[in-house]
Short mmCIF file of C-alpha atoms in Angstrom, two decimals:
data_model
loop_
_atom_site.label_atom_id
_atom_site.label_comp_id
_atom_site.label_asym_id
_atom_site.label_seq_id
_atom_site.Cartn_x
_atom_site.Cartn_y
_atom_site.Cartn_z
CA VAL A 21 -0.61 51.30 -48.26
CA LYS A 22 1.77 52.05 -45.63
CA GLU A 23 -1.03 52.37 -43.16
CA GLU A 24 -2.35 49.23 -44.72
CA THR A 25 0.98 47.52 -44.01
CA GLY A 26 1.36 48.79 -40.65
CA ALA A 27 -1.53 47.21 -39.57
CA LEU A 28 -0.82 44.26 -41.20
CA MET A 29 2.25 44.26 -38.90
CA GLU A 30 0.38 44.96 -35.80
CA GLU A 31 -2.23 42.07 -36.64
CA LEU A 32 0.80 39.79 -37.22
CA LYS A 33 2.45 40.64 -33.94
CA ARG A 34 -0.90 40.03 -32.32
CA VAL A 35 -1.33 36.91 -33.88
CA ASN A 36 2.18 35.86 -33.02
CA ALA A 37 1.64 36.52 -29.55
CA GLU A 38 -1.27 34.53 -29.52
CA ASN A 39 0.30 31.88 -30.96
CA LYS A 40 3.04 31.67 -28.57
CA LYS A 41 0.72 31.87 -25.73
CA LEU A 42 -1.23 28.90 -27.16
CA THR A 43 2.07 26.90 -27.90
CA GLU A 44 3.15 27.45 -24.27
CA MET A 45 -0.26 26.52 -23.18
CA LEU A 46 -0.40 23.55 -25.14
CA SER A 47 3.08 22.22 -23.81
CA VAL A 48 1.56 22.53 -20.21
CA VAL A 49 -1.64 20.87 -21.21
CA CYS A 50 0.38 18.09 -23.01
CA GLU A 51 2.83 17.99 -19.97
CA ASN A 52 -0.04 17.60 -17.34
CA TYR A 53 -1.83 14.94 -19.61
CA ASN A 54 1.23 12.90 -20.02
CA THR A 55 1.83 13.04 -15.86
CA LEU A 56 -1.47 11.95 -15.65
CA ARG A 57 -1.61 9.19 -17.86
CA GLY A 58 1.89 8.06 -15.93
CA HIS A 59 -0.16 7.42 -12.84
CA LEU A 60 -2.94 5.83 -14.73
CA MET A 61 -0.63 3.35 -16.43
CA TYR B 17 32.22 98.63 -86.49
CA SER B 18 30.56 96.91 -89.19
CA SER B 19 33.15 93.84 -89.17
CA TRP B 20 32.67 93.90 -85.31
CA LEU B 21 29.29 93.49 -85.67
CA ASP B 22 29.85 91.01 -88.43
CA SER B 23 31.78 89.02 -85.82
CA VAL B 24 29.15 88.90 -82.83
CA ASP B 25 27.14 86.00 -83.05
CA THR B 26 23.41 87.11 -82.70
CA SER B 27 21.96 83.57 -82.67
CA LEU B 28 20.31 83.07 -79.34
CA ASP B 29 21.21 79.18 -80.08
CA LEU B 30 17.56 78.55 -78.56
CA ASN B 31 16.69 75.16 -78.12
CA LEU B 32 13.05 74.74 -78.86
CA HIS B 33 12.52 71.12 -77.10
CA PRO B 34 15.16 72.08 -73.96
CA LEU B 35 12.09 71.29 -71.11
CA ARG B 36 11.17 68.25 -73.02
CA PHE B 37 14.57 66.70 -72.42
CA THR B 38 15.77 68.48 -69.11
CA GLY B 39 12.11 67.85 -67.80
CA GLU B 40 11.45 64.74 -68.42
CA ALA B 41 14.29 62.98 -67.09
CA PRO B 42 13.52 63.51 -63.03
CA VAL B 43 9.68 62.84 -63.43
CA THR B 44 10.43 59.47 -64.66
CA LYS B 45 13.24 58.58 -62.04
CA GLU B 46 10.77 59.79 -59.58
CA ARG B 47 7.88 57.58 -61.08
CA ASN B 48 10.26 54.81 -61.19
CA TYR B 49 10.99 55.52 -57.72
CA LEU B 50 7.57 55.72 -56.66
CA ASP B 51 6.72 52.57 -58.78
CA HIS B 52 9.57 50.51 -57.21
CA GLU B 53 8.37 51.67 -53.63
CA LYS B 54 4.82 50.61 -54.32
CA VAL B 55 5.94 47.39 -55.77
CA SER B 56 8.02 46.84 -52.92
CA VAL B 57 5.35 47.94 -50.31
CA LYS B 58 2.84 45.82 -52.23
CA GLU B 59 5.27 42.99 -52.06
CA GLU B 60 5.80 43.42 -48.50
CA THR B 61 2.06 43.82 -47.85
CA GLY B 62 1.68 40.66 -49.93
CA ALA B 63 4.29 38.79 -47.63
CA LEU B 64 2.69 40.22 -44.43
CA MET B 65 -0.29 39.01 -45.67
CA GLU B 66 0.87 35.51 -46.40
CA GLU B 67 2.47 35.21 -43.11
CA LEU B 68 -0.68 36.67 -41.17
CA LYS B 69 -2.60 33.69 -43.11
CA ARG B 70 0.05 31.43 -42.03
CA VAL B 71 0.27 32.55 -38.68
CA SER B 72 -3.45 32.51 -38.30
CA ALA B 73 -3.96 29.10 -39.68
CA GLU B 74 -1.15 27.75 -36.92
CA ASN B 75 -3.03 29.79 -34.37
CA LYS B 76 -6.21 28.14 -35.67
CA LYS B 77 -4.51 24.81 -35.50
CA LEU B 78 -3.05 25.36 -32.15
CA THR B 79 -6.36 26.42 -30.80
CA GLU B 80 -7.94 22.90 -31.86
CA MET B 81 -5.05 20.82 -30.76
CA LEU B 82 -5.23 22.55 -27.38
CA THR B 83 -9.26 21.69 -27.07
CA VAL B 84 -8.50 18.15 -27.97
CA VAL B 85 -5.78 18.05 -25.51
CA CYS B 86 -7.82 19.63 -23.04
CA GLU B 87 -10.73 17.38 -23.56
CA ASN B 88 -8.33 14.37 -23.37
CA TYR B 89 -6.73 15.60 -20.04
CA ASN B 90 -10.50 16.23 -18.64
CA THR B 91 -11.19 12.51 -19.48
CA LEU B 92 -8.44 11.07 -18.08
CA ARG B 93 -8.48 13.04 -14.97
CA GLY B 94 -12.22 12.05 -14.51
CA HIS B 95 -10.57 8.34 -14.95
CA LEU B 96 -7.98 9.14 -12.44
CA VAL B 97 -10.61 10.52 -9.91
CA ASP B 98 -12.72 7.34 -10.66
CA GLN B 99 -9.78 5.17 -9.82
CA MET B 100 -8.63 7.01 -6.94
CA ASN B 101 -12.03 6.75 -5.53
CA LYS B 102 -12.44 3.12 -6.03
CA ASN B 103 -8.98 2.55 -4.35
CA GLY B 104 -9.79 4.86 -1.57
CA GLU B 105 -12.86 2.82 -1.05
CA LYS B 106 -10.97 -0.18 -1.17
CA GLU B 107 -8.42 1.41 0.89
CA VAL B 108 -10.61 2.34 3.59
CA PHE B 109 -12.42 -1.26 3.54
CA CYS B 110 -9.01 -2.91 3.95
CA SER B 111 -8.00 -0.45 6.54
CA LYS B 112 -11.03 -1.10 8.24
CA LYS B 113 -10.58 -4.92 7.79
CA ARG B 114 -6.92 -4.76 8.85
CA LYS B 115 -8.01 -2.39 11.88
CA SER B 116 -10.43 -5.05 12.86
CA GLU B 117 -7.82 -7.67 12.37
CA SER B 118 -5.01 -6.04 14.20
CA SER B 119 -7.37 -5.50 17.05
CA ASN B 120 -8.27 -9.05 17.36
CA ASN B 121 -4.84 -10.11 16.75
CA ASN B 122 -3.91 -7.68 19.18
CA ASN B 123 -6.23 -9.07 21.57
CA MET B 124 -5.04 -12.57 20.85
CA VAL B 125 -1.40 -11.65 20.62
CA GLY B 126 -1.56 -9.49 23.66
CA ILE B 127 -0.32 -12.17 25.84
CA ASN B 128 3.29 -11.74 24.65
CA GLY B 129 2.74 -8.48 22.65
CA ASN B 130 4.09 -9.08 19.66
CA SER B 131 2.02 -8.44 16.52
CA GLU B 132 2.17 -10.67 13.60
CA SER B 133 0.67 -10.59 10.44
CA SER B 134 -1.44 -13.58 9.83
CA SER B 135 -4.76 -15.18 8.65
CA THR B 136 -7.35 -16.05 11.14
CA ASP B 137 -9.98 -18.18 11.21
CA GLU B 138 -13.57 -17.37 12.01
CA GLU B 139 -13.18 -17.85 15.80
CA SER B 140 -10.64 -15.15 15.84
CA TYR B 141 -12.96 -12.71 14.72
CA LYS B 142 -14.96 -13.03 17.85
CA LYS B 143 -13.61 -10.56 19.80
CA PRO B 144 -13.24 -11.21 23.55
CA LYS B 145 -15.67 -9.41 25.62
CA GLN B 146 -13.32 -8.62 28.36
CA GLU B 147 -9.28 -8.34 27.75
CA THR B 148 -7.95 -7.44 31.30
CA ILE B 149 -4.36 -8.99 30.64
CA ASN B 150 -1.57 -7.25 32.14
CA LYS B 151 1.34 -7.16 30.03
CA SER B 152 3.58 -6.89 33.08
CA SER B 153 1.96 -10.16 34.49
CA LYS B 154 3.96 -13.31 34.75
CA THR B 155 4.57 -15.46 31.73
CA THR B 156 5.55 -19.10 31.74
CA ARG B 157 6.51 -21.51 28.82
CA VAL B 158 6.00 -25.22 28.72
CA GLN B 159 7.03 -27.38 26.10
CA VAL B 160 5.24 -31.05 26.15
CA LYS B 161 6.29 -33.73 23.49
CA ILE B 162 3.41 -35.20 21.24
CA GLY B 163 2.61 -37.38 19.03
CA ALA B 164 3.80 -36.66 15.46
CA SER B 165 0.44 -37.40 13.91
CA ASP B 166 -1.53 -35.56 16.95
CA SER B 167 -3.17 -32.44 15.40
CA ASN B 168 -4.49 -31.48 18.58
CA LEU B 169 -3.12 -28.32 20.34
CA VAL B 170 -4.36 -29.50 23.71
CA VAL B 171 -2.21 -29.33 26.46
CA LYS B 172 -3.54 -30.72 29.70
CA ASP B 173 -2.16 -28.57 32.72
CA GLY B 174 -4.89 -28.95 35.43
CA TYR B 175 -7.02 -26.41 34.19
CA GLN B 176 -10.09 -26.04 31.97
CA TRP B 177 -9.39 -23.82 29.13
CA ARG B 178 -11.74 -22.44 26.68
CA LYS B 179 -10.33 -21.73 22.85
CA TYR B 180 -11.26 -18.47 21.52
CA GLY B 181 -8.90 -18.42 18.39
CA GLN B 182 -6.65 -19.92 16.15
CA LYS B 183 -4.59 -18.56 13.53
CA VAL B 184 -1.28 -19.30 11.46
CA THR B 185 1.46 -17.09 12.18
CA ARG B 186 4.18 -16.18 9.47
CA ASP B 187 7.23 -17.63 11.16
CA ASN B 188 5.58 -20.97 11.94
CA PRO B 189 3.39 -23.22 9.31
CA CYS B 190 1.36 -24.76 12.25
CA PRO B 191 -1.33 -22.76 13.54
CA ARG B 192 -1.59 -21.35 17.18
CA ALA B 193 -4.56 -21.97 19.07
CA TYR B 194 -5.29 -19.14 22.01
CA PHE B 195 -7.36 -20.37 25.08
CA LYS B 196 -8.86 -18.69 27.98
CA CYS B 197 -9.01 -20.15 31.40
CA SER B 198 -12.53 -21.21 31.76
CA PHE B 199 -13.21 -19.13 35.07
CA ALA B 200 -12.41 -16.05 32.82
CA PRO B 201 -13.10 -13.15 33.39
CA THR B 202 -12.77 -13.49 36.80
CA CYS B 203 -9.44 -15.37 36.10
CA PRO B 204 -7.23 -13.44 33.69
CA VAL B 205 -5.01 -16.19 32.34
CA LYS B 206 -4.75 -17.25 29.01
CA LYS B 207 -2.38 -19.44 27.16
CA LYS B 208 -1.60 -20.28 23.63
CA VAL B 209 -0.21 -23.13 22.19
CA GLN B 210 1.73 -23.95 19.29
CA ARG B 211 4.02 -26.70 17.71
CA SER B 212 7.56 -25.78 17.77
CA VAL B 213 9.33 -24.79 14.86
CA GLU B 214 12.33 -26.59 15.23
CA ASP B 215 10.56 -30.22 16.29
CA GLN B 216 7.03 -30.55 14.99
CA SER B 217 6.46 -33.22 17.71
CA ILE B 218 6.99 -30.39 20.55
CA LEU B 219 3.83 -28.31 21.83
CA VAL B 220 4.77 -25.12 23.03
CA ALA B 221 2.28 -23.27 25.51
CA THR B 222 2.88 -20.07 26.78
CA TYR B 223 0.73 -18.94 29.79
CA GLU B 224 -0.04 -15.45 30.62
CA GLY B 225 -0.97 -14.37 34.06
CA GLU B 226 -1.53 -16.22 37.34
CA HIS B 227 -4.92 -18.18 38.13
CA ASN B 228 -6.83 -16.57 41.13
CA HIS B 229 -8.52 -19.83 41.90
CA PRO B 230 -7.60 -23.49 42.74
CA GLN B 231 -6.91 -25.80 39.87
CA SER B 232 -9.80 -27.74 38.24
CA SER B 233 -7.90 -30.74 37.58
CA LEU B 234 -9.26 -32.80 40.47
CA MET B 235 -12.88 -31.91 39.16
CA GLU B 236 -12.50 -32.78 35.42
CA ALA B 237 -11.91 -35.88 33.80
CA THR B 238 -8.77 -36.13 32.23
CA SER B 239 -9.11 -37.56 28.61
CA GLY B 240 -6.26 -38.54 26.53
CA THR B 241 -4.45 -35.64 25.22
CA ALA B 242 -0.95 -34.27 25.07
CA ALA B 243 0.10 -33.90 28.34
CA ALA B 244 -1.40 -37.28 29.89
CA ARG B 245 0.46 -38.69 26.77
CA CYS B 246 3.61 -37.06 27.85
CA VAL B 247 3.28 -38.24 31.36
CA GLY B 248 2.25 -41.81 30.30
CA LEU B 249 -0.76 -41.88 32.71
CA THR B 250 -3.78 -42.08 30.76
CA PRO B 251 -6.04 -44.79 32.77
CA ALA B 252 -9.13 -42.69 31.81
CA ALA B 253 -9.69 -42.69 28.08
CA PRO B 254 -6.76 -42.52 25.98
CA THR B 255 -7.20 -41.79 22.49
CA THR B 256 -4.33 -43.46 21.09
CA PRO B 257 -2.40 -46.60 22.04
CA LEU B 258 0.49 -45.98 24.65
CA ASP B 259 2.91 -48.07 22.50
CA SER B 260 2.89 -45.20 19.90
CA ARG B 261 3.81 -42.65 22.41
CA LYS B 262 6.58 -44.56 23.89
CA PRO B 263 10.10 -44.06 22.98
CA LYS B 264 10.96 -46.49 20.60
CA SER B 265 14.55 -46.74 21.78
CA PRO B 266 16.96 -45.76 24.77
CA SER B 267 18.29 -42.81 22.73
CA GLU B 268 14.70 -41.63 22.50
CA ALA B 269 13.89 -41.98 26.19
CA LYS B 270 16.57 -40.03 26.90
CA THR B 271 15.56 -37.44 24.43
CA THR B 272 12.16 -37.47 26.44
CA SER B 273 13.83 -37.07 29.37
CA SER B 274 15.36 -33.86 28.40
CA PRO B 275 15.99 -30.57 30.67
CA ARG B 276 12.65 -29.07 29.57
CA PHE B 277 10.59 -31.98 31.18
CA GLN B 278 12.66 -31.10 34.23
CA SER B 279 11.37 -27.72 34.83
CA PRO B 280 9.48 -26.90 38.07
CA GLU B 281 6.45 -26.05 35.80
CA MET B 282 6.61 -29.59 34.43
CA GLN B 283 7.37 -31.51 37.53
CA GLN B 284 4.27 -29.78 39.37
CA PHE B 285 2.27 -30.52 36.31
CA LEU B 286 3.53 -34.23 36.45
CA VAL B 287 2.73 -34.37 40.05
CA GLU B 288 -0.81 -32.83 39.65
CA GLN B 289 -1.35 -35.10 36.71
CA MET B 290 -0.19 -38.20 38.92
CA ALA B 291 -2.74 -37.18 41.93
CA SER B 292 -5.67 -36.65 39.25
CA SER B 293 -5.22 -40.25 37.94
CA LEU B 294 -4.91 -41.74 41.17
CA THR B 295 -7.83 -40.21 42.77
CA LYS B 296 -9.63 -41.66 39.95
CA ASP B 297 -8.63 -44.78 40.44
CA PRO B 298 -11.69 -46.59 42.54
CA ASN B 299 -8.74 -49.45 43.69
CA PHE B 300 -6.37 -46.69 44.84
CA THR B 301 -8.86 -44.77 46.59
CA ALA B 302 -10.20 -48.13 48.17
CA ALA B 303 -6.55 -48.85 49.09
CA LEU B 304 -5.87 -45.50 50.66
CA ALA B 305 -9.03 -45.72 52.69
CA ALA B 306 -8.15 -49.23 54.08
CA ALA B 307 -4.60 -47.71 54.65
CA ILE B 308 -6.04 -44.82 56.71
CA SER B 309 -8.52 -46.35 58.55
CA GLY B 310 -6.13 -49.34 59.63
CA LYS B 311 -3.94 -46.52 60.85
CA ILE B 312 -6.88 -45.15 62.94
CA PHE B 313 -8.47 -48.31 63.88
CA PRO B 314 -5.50 -50.86 64.06
CA HIS B 315 -7.47 -53.00 65.82
#
């Protein structure tokens, strides 16, 4: 059980890191999108 | 001895189930602890699983959003690139057009060296073949009184001119006409004629350069023009009655004899016009010939 929990913890850490990275990427892309939209408007 | 023996308790006081009670208690506690630990680990694992599921779902959602936003971004970027290309083409076209106009305007405006943004007519796009104007050459300015209704931008000054352009400048709503001496390209003189901003009945002629040939006024017929009207000597072919050009009152007469008509250029111009007109008058020529022959042959 402990091993399973440890594995889960590791997986959760990895997914959280990926989540954070995705959030940052989404923020950057949204910012660029808005900038581009501002240029077109 | 026997009493001592009696007093001795020989019973062992043995508990037949001592191990059962003493042995069972720690095992239950351990089991309870293990069970509790198992439960807590299972709960923790369940929580972790739930958290993992939630984060994974969020991750998936973020990935989808990122994909959508990236697609929109690329689409928008494509639009922007297209727009920029279109604008670039327009810009290039406009800049070429501006360059062309600027080139023509510079050729025309080169008389005074000023560049003016203005609209040009069709003639102004015809680039003069030779532009040999020296900007440091002599520039003279002449003002001529004309009728208010006269739309001709012609100032007769004893030379023949060829109009090569006309445009409307920003500072003056009246069009400005550009002329070259008809002896061009050997003669570098150009002139521009435009109504005065202050007084629309005055034509302002600006000359650039000096003629390298004699006047052609004696050869050409002077028709009714602004200069002739200004001088008042239009025996050849006046286009409008002289009455309409005469000052209506003494005050206006004073106005027409303003200092701008007393400039050396204007006086010379007037003399030339008078000479030109007189030479075209057959009566005057006959009288002059008679006078000369009378002097030579008095008898």
